[in-house]
mmCIF file with all atom_site columns, C-alpha atoms in Angstrom:
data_model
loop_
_atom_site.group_PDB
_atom_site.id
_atom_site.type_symbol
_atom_site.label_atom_id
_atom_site.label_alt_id
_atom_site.label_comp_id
_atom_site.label_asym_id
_atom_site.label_entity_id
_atom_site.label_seq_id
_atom_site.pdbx_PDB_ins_code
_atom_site.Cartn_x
_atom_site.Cartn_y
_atom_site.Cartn_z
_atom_site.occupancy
_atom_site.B_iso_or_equiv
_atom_site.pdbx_formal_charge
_atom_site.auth_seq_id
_atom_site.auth_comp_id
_atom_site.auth_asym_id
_atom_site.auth_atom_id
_atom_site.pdbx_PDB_model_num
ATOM 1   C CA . UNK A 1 1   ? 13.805  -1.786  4.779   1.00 61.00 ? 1   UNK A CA 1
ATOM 2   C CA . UNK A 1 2   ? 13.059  1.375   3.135   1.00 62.00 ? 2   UNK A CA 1
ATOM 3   C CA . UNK A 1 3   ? 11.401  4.362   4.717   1.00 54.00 ? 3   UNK A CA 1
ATOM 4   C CA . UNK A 1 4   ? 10.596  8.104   3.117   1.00 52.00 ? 4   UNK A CA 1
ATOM 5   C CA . UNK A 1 5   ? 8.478   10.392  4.561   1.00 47.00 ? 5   UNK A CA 1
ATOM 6   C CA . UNK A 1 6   ? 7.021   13.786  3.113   1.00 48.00 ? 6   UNK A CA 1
ATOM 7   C CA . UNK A 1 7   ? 5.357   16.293  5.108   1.00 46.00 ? 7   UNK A CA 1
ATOM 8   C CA . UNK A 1 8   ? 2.757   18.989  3.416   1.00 40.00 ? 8   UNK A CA 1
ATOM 9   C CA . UNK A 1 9   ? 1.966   22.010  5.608   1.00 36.00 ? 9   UNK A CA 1
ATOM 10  C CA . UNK A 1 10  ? -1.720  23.271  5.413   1.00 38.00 ? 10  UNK A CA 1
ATOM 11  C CA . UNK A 1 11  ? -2.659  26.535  3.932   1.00 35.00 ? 11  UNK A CA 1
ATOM 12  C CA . UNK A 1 12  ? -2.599  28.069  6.810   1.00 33.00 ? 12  UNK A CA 1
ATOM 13  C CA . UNK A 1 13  ? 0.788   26.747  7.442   1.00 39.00 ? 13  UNK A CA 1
ATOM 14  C CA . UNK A 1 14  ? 0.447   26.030  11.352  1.00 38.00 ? 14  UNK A CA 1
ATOM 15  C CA . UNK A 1 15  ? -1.462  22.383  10.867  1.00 46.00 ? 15  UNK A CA 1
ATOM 16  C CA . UNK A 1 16  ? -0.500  19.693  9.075   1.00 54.00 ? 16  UNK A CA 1
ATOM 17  C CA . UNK A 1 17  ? -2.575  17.523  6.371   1.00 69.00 ? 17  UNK A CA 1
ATOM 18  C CA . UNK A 1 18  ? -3.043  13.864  7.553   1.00 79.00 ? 18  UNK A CA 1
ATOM 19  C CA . UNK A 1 19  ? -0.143  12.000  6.892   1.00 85.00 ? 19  UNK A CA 1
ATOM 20  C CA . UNK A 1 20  ? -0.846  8.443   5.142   1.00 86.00 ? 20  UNK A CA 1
ATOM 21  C CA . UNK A 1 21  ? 1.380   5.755   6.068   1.00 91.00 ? 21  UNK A CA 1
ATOM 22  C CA . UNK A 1 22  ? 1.792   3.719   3.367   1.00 93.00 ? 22  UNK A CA 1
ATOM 23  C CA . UNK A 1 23  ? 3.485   0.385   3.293   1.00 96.00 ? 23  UNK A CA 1
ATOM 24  C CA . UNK A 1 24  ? 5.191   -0.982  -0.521  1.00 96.00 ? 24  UNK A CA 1
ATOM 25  C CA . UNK A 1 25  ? 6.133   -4.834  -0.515  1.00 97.00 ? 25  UNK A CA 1
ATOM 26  C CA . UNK A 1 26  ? 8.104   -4.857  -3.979  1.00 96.00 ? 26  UNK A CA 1
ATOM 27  C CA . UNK A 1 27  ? 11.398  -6.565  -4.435  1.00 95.00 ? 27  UNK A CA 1
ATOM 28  C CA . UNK A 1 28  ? 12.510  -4.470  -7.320  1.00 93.00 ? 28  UNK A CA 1
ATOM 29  C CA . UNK A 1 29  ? 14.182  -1.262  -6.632  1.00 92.00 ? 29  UNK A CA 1
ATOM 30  C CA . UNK A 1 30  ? 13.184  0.432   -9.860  1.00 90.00 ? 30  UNK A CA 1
ATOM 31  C CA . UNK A 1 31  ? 9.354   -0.591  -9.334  1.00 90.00 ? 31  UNK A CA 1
ATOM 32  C CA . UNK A 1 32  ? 9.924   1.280   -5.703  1.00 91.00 ? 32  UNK A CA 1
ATOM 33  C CA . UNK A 1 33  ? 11.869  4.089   -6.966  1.00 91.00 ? 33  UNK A CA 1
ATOM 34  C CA . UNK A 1 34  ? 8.861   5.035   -9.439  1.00 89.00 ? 34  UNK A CA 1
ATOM 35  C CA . UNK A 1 35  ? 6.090   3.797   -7.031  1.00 89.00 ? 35  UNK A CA 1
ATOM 36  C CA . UNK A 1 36  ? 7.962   6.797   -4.547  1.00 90.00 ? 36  UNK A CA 1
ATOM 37  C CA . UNK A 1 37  ? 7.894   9.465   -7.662  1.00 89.00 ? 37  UNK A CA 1
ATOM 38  C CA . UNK A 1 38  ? 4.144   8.656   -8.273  1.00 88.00 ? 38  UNK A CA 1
ATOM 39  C CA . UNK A 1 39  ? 4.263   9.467   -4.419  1.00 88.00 ? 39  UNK A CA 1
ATOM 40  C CA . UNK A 1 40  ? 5.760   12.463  -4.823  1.00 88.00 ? 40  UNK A CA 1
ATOM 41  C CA . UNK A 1 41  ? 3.409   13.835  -7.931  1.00 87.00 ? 41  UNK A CA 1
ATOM 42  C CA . UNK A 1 42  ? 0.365   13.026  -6.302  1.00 86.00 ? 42  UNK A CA 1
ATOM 43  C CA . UNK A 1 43  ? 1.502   15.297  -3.725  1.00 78.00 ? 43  UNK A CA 1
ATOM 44  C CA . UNK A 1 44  ? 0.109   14.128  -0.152  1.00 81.00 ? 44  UNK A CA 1
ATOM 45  C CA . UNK A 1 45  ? 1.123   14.047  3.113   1.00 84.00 ? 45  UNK A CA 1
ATOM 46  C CA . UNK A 1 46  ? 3.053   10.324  2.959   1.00 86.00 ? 46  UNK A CA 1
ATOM 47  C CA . UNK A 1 47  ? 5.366   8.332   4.987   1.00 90.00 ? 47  UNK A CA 1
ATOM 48  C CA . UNK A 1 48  ? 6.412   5.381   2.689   1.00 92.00 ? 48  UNK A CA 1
ATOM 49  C CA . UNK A 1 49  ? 8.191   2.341   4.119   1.00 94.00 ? 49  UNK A CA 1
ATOM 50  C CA . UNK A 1 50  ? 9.289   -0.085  2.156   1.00 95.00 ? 50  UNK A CA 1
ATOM 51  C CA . UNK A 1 51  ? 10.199  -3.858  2.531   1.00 96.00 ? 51  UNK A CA 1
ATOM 52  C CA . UNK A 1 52  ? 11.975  -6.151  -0.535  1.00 96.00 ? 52  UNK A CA 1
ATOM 53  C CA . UNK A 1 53  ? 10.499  -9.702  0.968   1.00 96.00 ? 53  UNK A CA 1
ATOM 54  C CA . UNK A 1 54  ? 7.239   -11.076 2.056   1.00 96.00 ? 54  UNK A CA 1
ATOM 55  C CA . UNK A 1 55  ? 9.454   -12.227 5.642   1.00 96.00 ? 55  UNK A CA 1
ATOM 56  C CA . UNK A 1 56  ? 10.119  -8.832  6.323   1.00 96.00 ? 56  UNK A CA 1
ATOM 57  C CA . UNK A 1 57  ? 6.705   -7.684  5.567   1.00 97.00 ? 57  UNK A CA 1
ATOM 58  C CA . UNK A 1 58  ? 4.823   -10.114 8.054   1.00 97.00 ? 58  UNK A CA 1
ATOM 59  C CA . UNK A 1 59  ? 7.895   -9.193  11.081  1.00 96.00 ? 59  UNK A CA 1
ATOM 60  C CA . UNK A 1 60  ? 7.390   -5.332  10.352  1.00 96.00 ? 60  UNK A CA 1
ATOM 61  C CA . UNK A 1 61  ? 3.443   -5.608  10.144  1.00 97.00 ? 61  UNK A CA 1
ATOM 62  C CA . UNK A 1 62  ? 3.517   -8.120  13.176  1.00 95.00 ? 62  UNK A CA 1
ATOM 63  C CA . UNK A 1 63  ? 5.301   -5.844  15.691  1.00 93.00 ? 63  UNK A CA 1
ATOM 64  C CA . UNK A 1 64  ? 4.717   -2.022  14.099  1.00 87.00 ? 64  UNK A CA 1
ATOM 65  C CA . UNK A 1 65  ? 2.163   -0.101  16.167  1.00 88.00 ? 65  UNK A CA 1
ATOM 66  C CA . UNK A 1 66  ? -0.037  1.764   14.855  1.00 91.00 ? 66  UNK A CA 1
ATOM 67  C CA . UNK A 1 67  ? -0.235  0.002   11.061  1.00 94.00 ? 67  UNK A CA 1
ATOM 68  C CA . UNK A 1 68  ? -0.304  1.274   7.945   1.00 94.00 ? 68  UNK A CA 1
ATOM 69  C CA . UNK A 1 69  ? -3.507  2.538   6.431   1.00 92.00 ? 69  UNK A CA 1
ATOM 70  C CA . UNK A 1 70  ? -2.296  0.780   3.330   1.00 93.00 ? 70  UNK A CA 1
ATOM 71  C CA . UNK A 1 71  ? -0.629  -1.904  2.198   1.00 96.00 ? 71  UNK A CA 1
ATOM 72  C CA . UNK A 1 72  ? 0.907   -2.518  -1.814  1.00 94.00 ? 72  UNK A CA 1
ATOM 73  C CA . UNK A 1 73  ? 1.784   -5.471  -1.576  1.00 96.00 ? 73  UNK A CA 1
ATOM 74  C CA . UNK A 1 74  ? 4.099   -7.372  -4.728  1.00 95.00 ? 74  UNK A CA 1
ATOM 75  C CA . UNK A 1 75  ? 2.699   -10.759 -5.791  1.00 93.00 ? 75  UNK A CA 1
ATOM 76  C CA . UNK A 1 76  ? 6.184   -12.412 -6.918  1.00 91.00 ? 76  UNK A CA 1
ATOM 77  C CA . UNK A 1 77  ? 8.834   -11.873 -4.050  1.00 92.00 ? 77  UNK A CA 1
ATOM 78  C CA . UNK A 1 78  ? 11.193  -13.686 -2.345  1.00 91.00 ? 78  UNK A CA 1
ATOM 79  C CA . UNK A 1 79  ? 11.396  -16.129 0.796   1.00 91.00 ? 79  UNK A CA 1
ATOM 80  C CA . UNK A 1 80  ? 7.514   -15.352 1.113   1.00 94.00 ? 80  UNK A CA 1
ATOM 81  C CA . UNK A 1 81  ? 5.027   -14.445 -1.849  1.00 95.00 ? 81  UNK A CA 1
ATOM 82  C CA . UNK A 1 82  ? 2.039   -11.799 -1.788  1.00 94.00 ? 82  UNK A CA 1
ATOM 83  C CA . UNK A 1 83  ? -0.205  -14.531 -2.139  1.00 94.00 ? 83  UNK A CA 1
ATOM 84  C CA . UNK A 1 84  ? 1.112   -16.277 1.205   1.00 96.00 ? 84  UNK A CA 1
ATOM 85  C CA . UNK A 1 85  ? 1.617   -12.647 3.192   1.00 97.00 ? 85  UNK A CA 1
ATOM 86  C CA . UNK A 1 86  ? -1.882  -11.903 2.054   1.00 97.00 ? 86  UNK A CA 1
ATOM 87  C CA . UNK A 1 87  ? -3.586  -15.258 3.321   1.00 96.00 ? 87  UNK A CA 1
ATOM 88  C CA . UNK A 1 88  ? -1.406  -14.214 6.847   1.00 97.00 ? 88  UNK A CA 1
ATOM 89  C CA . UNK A 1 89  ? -2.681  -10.793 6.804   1.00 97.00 ? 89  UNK A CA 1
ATOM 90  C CA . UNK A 1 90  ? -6.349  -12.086 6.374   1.00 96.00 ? 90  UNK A CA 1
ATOM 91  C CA . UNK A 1 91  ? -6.487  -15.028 8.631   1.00 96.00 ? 91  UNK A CA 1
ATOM 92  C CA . UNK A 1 92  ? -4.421  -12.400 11.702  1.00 95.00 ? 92  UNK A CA 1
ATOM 93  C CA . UNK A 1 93  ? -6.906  -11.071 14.178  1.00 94.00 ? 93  UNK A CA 1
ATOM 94  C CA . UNK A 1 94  ? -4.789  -7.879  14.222  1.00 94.00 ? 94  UNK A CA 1
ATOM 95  C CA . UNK A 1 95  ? -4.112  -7.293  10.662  1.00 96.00 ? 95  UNK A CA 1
ATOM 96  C CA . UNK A 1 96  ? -7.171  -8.447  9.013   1.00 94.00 ? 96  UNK A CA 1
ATOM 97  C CA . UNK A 1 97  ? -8.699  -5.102  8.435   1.00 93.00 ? 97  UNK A CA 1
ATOM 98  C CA . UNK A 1 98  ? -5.701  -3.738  6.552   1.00 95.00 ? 98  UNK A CA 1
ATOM 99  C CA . UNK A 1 99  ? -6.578  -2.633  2.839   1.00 93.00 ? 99  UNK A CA 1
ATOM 100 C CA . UNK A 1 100 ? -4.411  -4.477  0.501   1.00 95.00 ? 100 UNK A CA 1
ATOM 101 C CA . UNK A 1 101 ? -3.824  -3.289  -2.638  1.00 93.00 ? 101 UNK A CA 1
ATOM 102 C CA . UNK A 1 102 ? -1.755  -6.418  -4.667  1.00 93.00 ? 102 UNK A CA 1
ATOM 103 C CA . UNK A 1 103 ? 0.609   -5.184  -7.488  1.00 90.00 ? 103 UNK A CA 1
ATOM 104 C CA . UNK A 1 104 ? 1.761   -7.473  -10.231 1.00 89.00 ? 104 UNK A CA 1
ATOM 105 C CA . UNK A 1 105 ? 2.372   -7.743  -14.102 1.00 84.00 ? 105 UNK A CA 1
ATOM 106 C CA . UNK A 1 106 ? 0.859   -10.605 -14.914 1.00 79.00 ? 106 UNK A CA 1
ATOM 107 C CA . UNK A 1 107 ? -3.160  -10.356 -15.460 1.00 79.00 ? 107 UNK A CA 1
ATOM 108 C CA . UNK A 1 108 ? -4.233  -13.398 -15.339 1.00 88.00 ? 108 UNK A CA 1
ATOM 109 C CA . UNK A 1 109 ? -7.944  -13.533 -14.325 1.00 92.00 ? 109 UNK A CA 1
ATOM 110 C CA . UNK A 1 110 ? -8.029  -16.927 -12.528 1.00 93.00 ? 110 UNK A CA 1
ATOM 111 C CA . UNK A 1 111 ? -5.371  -15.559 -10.252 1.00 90.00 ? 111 UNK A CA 1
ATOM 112 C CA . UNK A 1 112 ? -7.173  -12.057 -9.585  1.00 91.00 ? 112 UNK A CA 1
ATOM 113 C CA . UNK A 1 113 ? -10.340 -13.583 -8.888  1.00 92.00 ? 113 UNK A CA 1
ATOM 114 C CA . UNK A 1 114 ? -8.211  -16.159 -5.763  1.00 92.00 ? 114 UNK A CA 1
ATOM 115 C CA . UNK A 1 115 ? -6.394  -12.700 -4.507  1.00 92.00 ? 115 UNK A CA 1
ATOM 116 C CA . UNK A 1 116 ? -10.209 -10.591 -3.954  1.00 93.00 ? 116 UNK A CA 1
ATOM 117 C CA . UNK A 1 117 ? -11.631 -14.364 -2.914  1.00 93.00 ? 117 UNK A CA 1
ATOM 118 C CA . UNK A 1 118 ? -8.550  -13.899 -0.114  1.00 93.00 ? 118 UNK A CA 1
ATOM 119 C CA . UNK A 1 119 ? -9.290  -10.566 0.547   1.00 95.00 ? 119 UNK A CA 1
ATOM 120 C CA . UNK A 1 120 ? -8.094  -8.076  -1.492  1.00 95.00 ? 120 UNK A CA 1
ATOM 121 C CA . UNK A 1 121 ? -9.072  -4.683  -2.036  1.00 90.00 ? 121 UNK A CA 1
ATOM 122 C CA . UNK A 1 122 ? -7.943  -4.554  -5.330  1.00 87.00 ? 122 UNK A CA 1
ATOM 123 C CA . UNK A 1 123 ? -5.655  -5.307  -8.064  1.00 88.00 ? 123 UNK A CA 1
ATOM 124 C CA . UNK A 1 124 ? -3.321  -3.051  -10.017 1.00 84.00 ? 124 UNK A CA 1
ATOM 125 C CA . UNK A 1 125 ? -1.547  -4.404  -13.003 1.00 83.00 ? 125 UNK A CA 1
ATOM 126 C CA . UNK A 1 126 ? 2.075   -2.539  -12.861 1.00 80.00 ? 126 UNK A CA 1
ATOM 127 C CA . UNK A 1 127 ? 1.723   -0.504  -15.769 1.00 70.00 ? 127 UNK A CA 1
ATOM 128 C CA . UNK A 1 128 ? 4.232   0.442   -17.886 1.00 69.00 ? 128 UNK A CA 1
ATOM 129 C CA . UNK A 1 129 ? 3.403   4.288   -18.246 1.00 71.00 ? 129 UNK A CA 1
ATOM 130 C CA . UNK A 1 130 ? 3.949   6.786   -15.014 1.00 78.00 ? 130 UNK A CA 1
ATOM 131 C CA . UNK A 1 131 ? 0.964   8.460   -15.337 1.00 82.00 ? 131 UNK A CA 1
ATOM 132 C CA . UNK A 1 132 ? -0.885  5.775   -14.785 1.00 81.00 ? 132 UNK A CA 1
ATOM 133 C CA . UNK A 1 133 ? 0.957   4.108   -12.155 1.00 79.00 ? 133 UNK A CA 1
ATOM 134 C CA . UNK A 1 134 ? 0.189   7.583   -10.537 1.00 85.00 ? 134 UNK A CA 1
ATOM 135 C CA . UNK A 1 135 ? -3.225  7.770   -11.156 1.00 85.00 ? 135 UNK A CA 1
ATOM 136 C CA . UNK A 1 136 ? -3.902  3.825   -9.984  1.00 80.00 ? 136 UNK A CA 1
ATOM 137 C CA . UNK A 1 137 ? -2.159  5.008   -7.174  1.00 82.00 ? 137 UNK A CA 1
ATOM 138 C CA . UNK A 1 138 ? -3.746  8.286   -6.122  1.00 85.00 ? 138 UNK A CA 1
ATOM 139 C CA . UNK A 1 139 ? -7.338  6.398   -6.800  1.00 83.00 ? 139 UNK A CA 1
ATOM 140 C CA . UNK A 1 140 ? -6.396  3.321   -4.009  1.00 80.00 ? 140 UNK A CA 1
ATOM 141 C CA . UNK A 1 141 ? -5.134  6.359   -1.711  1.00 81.00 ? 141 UNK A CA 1
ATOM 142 C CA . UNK A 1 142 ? -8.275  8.384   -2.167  1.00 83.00 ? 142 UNK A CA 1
ATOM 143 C CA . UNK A 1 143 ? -10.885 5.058   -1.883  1.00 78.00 ? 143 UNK A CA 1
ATOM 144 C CA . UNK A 1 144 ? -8.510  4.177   1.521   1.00 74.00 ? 144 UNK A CA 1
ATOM 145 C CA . UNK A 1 145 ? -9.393  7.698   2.893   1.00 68.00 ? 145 UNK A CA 1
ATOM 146 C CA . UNK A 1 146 ? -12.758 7.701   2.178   1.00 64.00 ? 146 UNK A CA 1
ATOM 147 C CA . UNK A 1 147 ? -13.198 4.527   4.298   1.00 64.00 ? 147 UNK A CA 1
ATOM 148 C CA . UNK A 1 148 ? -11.320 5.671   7.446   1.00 57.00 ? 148 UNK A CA 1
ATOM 149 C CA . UNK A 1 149 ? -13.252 8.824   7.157   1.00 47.00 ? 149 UNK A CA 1
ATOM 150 C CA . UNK A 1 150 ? -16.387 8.491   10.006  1.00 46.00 ? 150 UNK A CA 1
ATOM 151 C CA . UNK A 1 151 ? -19.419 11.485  10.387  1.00 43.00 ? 151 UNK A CA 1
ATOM 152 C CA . UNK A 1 152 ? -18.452 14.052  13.202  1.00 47.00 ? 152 UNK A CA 1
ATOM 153 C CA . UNK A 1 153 ? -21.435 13.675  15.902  1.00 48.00 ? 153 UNK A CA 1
ATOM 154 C CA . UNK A 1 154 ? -23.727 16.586  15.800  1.00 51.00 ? 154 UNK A CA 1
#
């Protein structure tokens, strides 16, 4: 288990911006290592942990309080798949409101429509170009914001 975190400072320098704790479930080091640089260009407030198995994933999202406000989550990985961590996620009465975001590079549409019929958020096909890796990403960020986001009472 992986974890990076990256602190931005206001303008004003004294406060700082929300942090987003964001959880990646990818087995391949490369795919994490660019998945952190779009990170790092997008330039947020982040803390980025980081597990390499769909085991891992459920013990670290079963006992880690408070949870992530996002989870990308890797369809093909070892000793549990994203399809079987996302059914888990769903199905737990304390992780069932998580946003899950699955990453994969296959595109097959059968399989997409059984991930948002299990309760995805969304689907981003690993794409071969940074800048839109970065972009996918920074969109799933934003759209996770907005939601968490709740009118101040007047």
């Amino acid at each position: 288990m992986g974890q990076t975190e990256r602190l931005r400072a206001s303008e004003a320098g004294t406060l700082l911006a929300y942090v987003h704790h964001i959880l990646l479930a990818d087995d391949d080091a490369d795919d994490c290592q660019l998945f952190n640089e779009a990170l790092e260009e997008i330039n947020i407030a982040y803390k980025l942990t980081t597990v390499r198995n769909g085991e891992q994933l459920m013990t670290l999202l079963n006992h880690q309080t408070p949870l992530p406000d996002i989870l990308f989550l890797d369809l093909n990985m070892p000793r549990k798949n994203g399809f079987e961590c996302l059914s888990e996620i769903k199905k737990s009465e304390r992780l069932h409101k998580l946003p899950v975001i699955i990453i994969s590079t296959s595109f097959e549409q059968k399989i997409v429509d059984q991930l948002y019929q299990r309760g995805a958020q969304d689907y981003l096909r690993k794409p071969n170009e940074f800048s839109k890796l970065k972009s996918l990403v920074a969109h799933a960020i934003s759209m996770t914001a907005l939601s968490r986001f709740t009118q101040p009472a007047i």
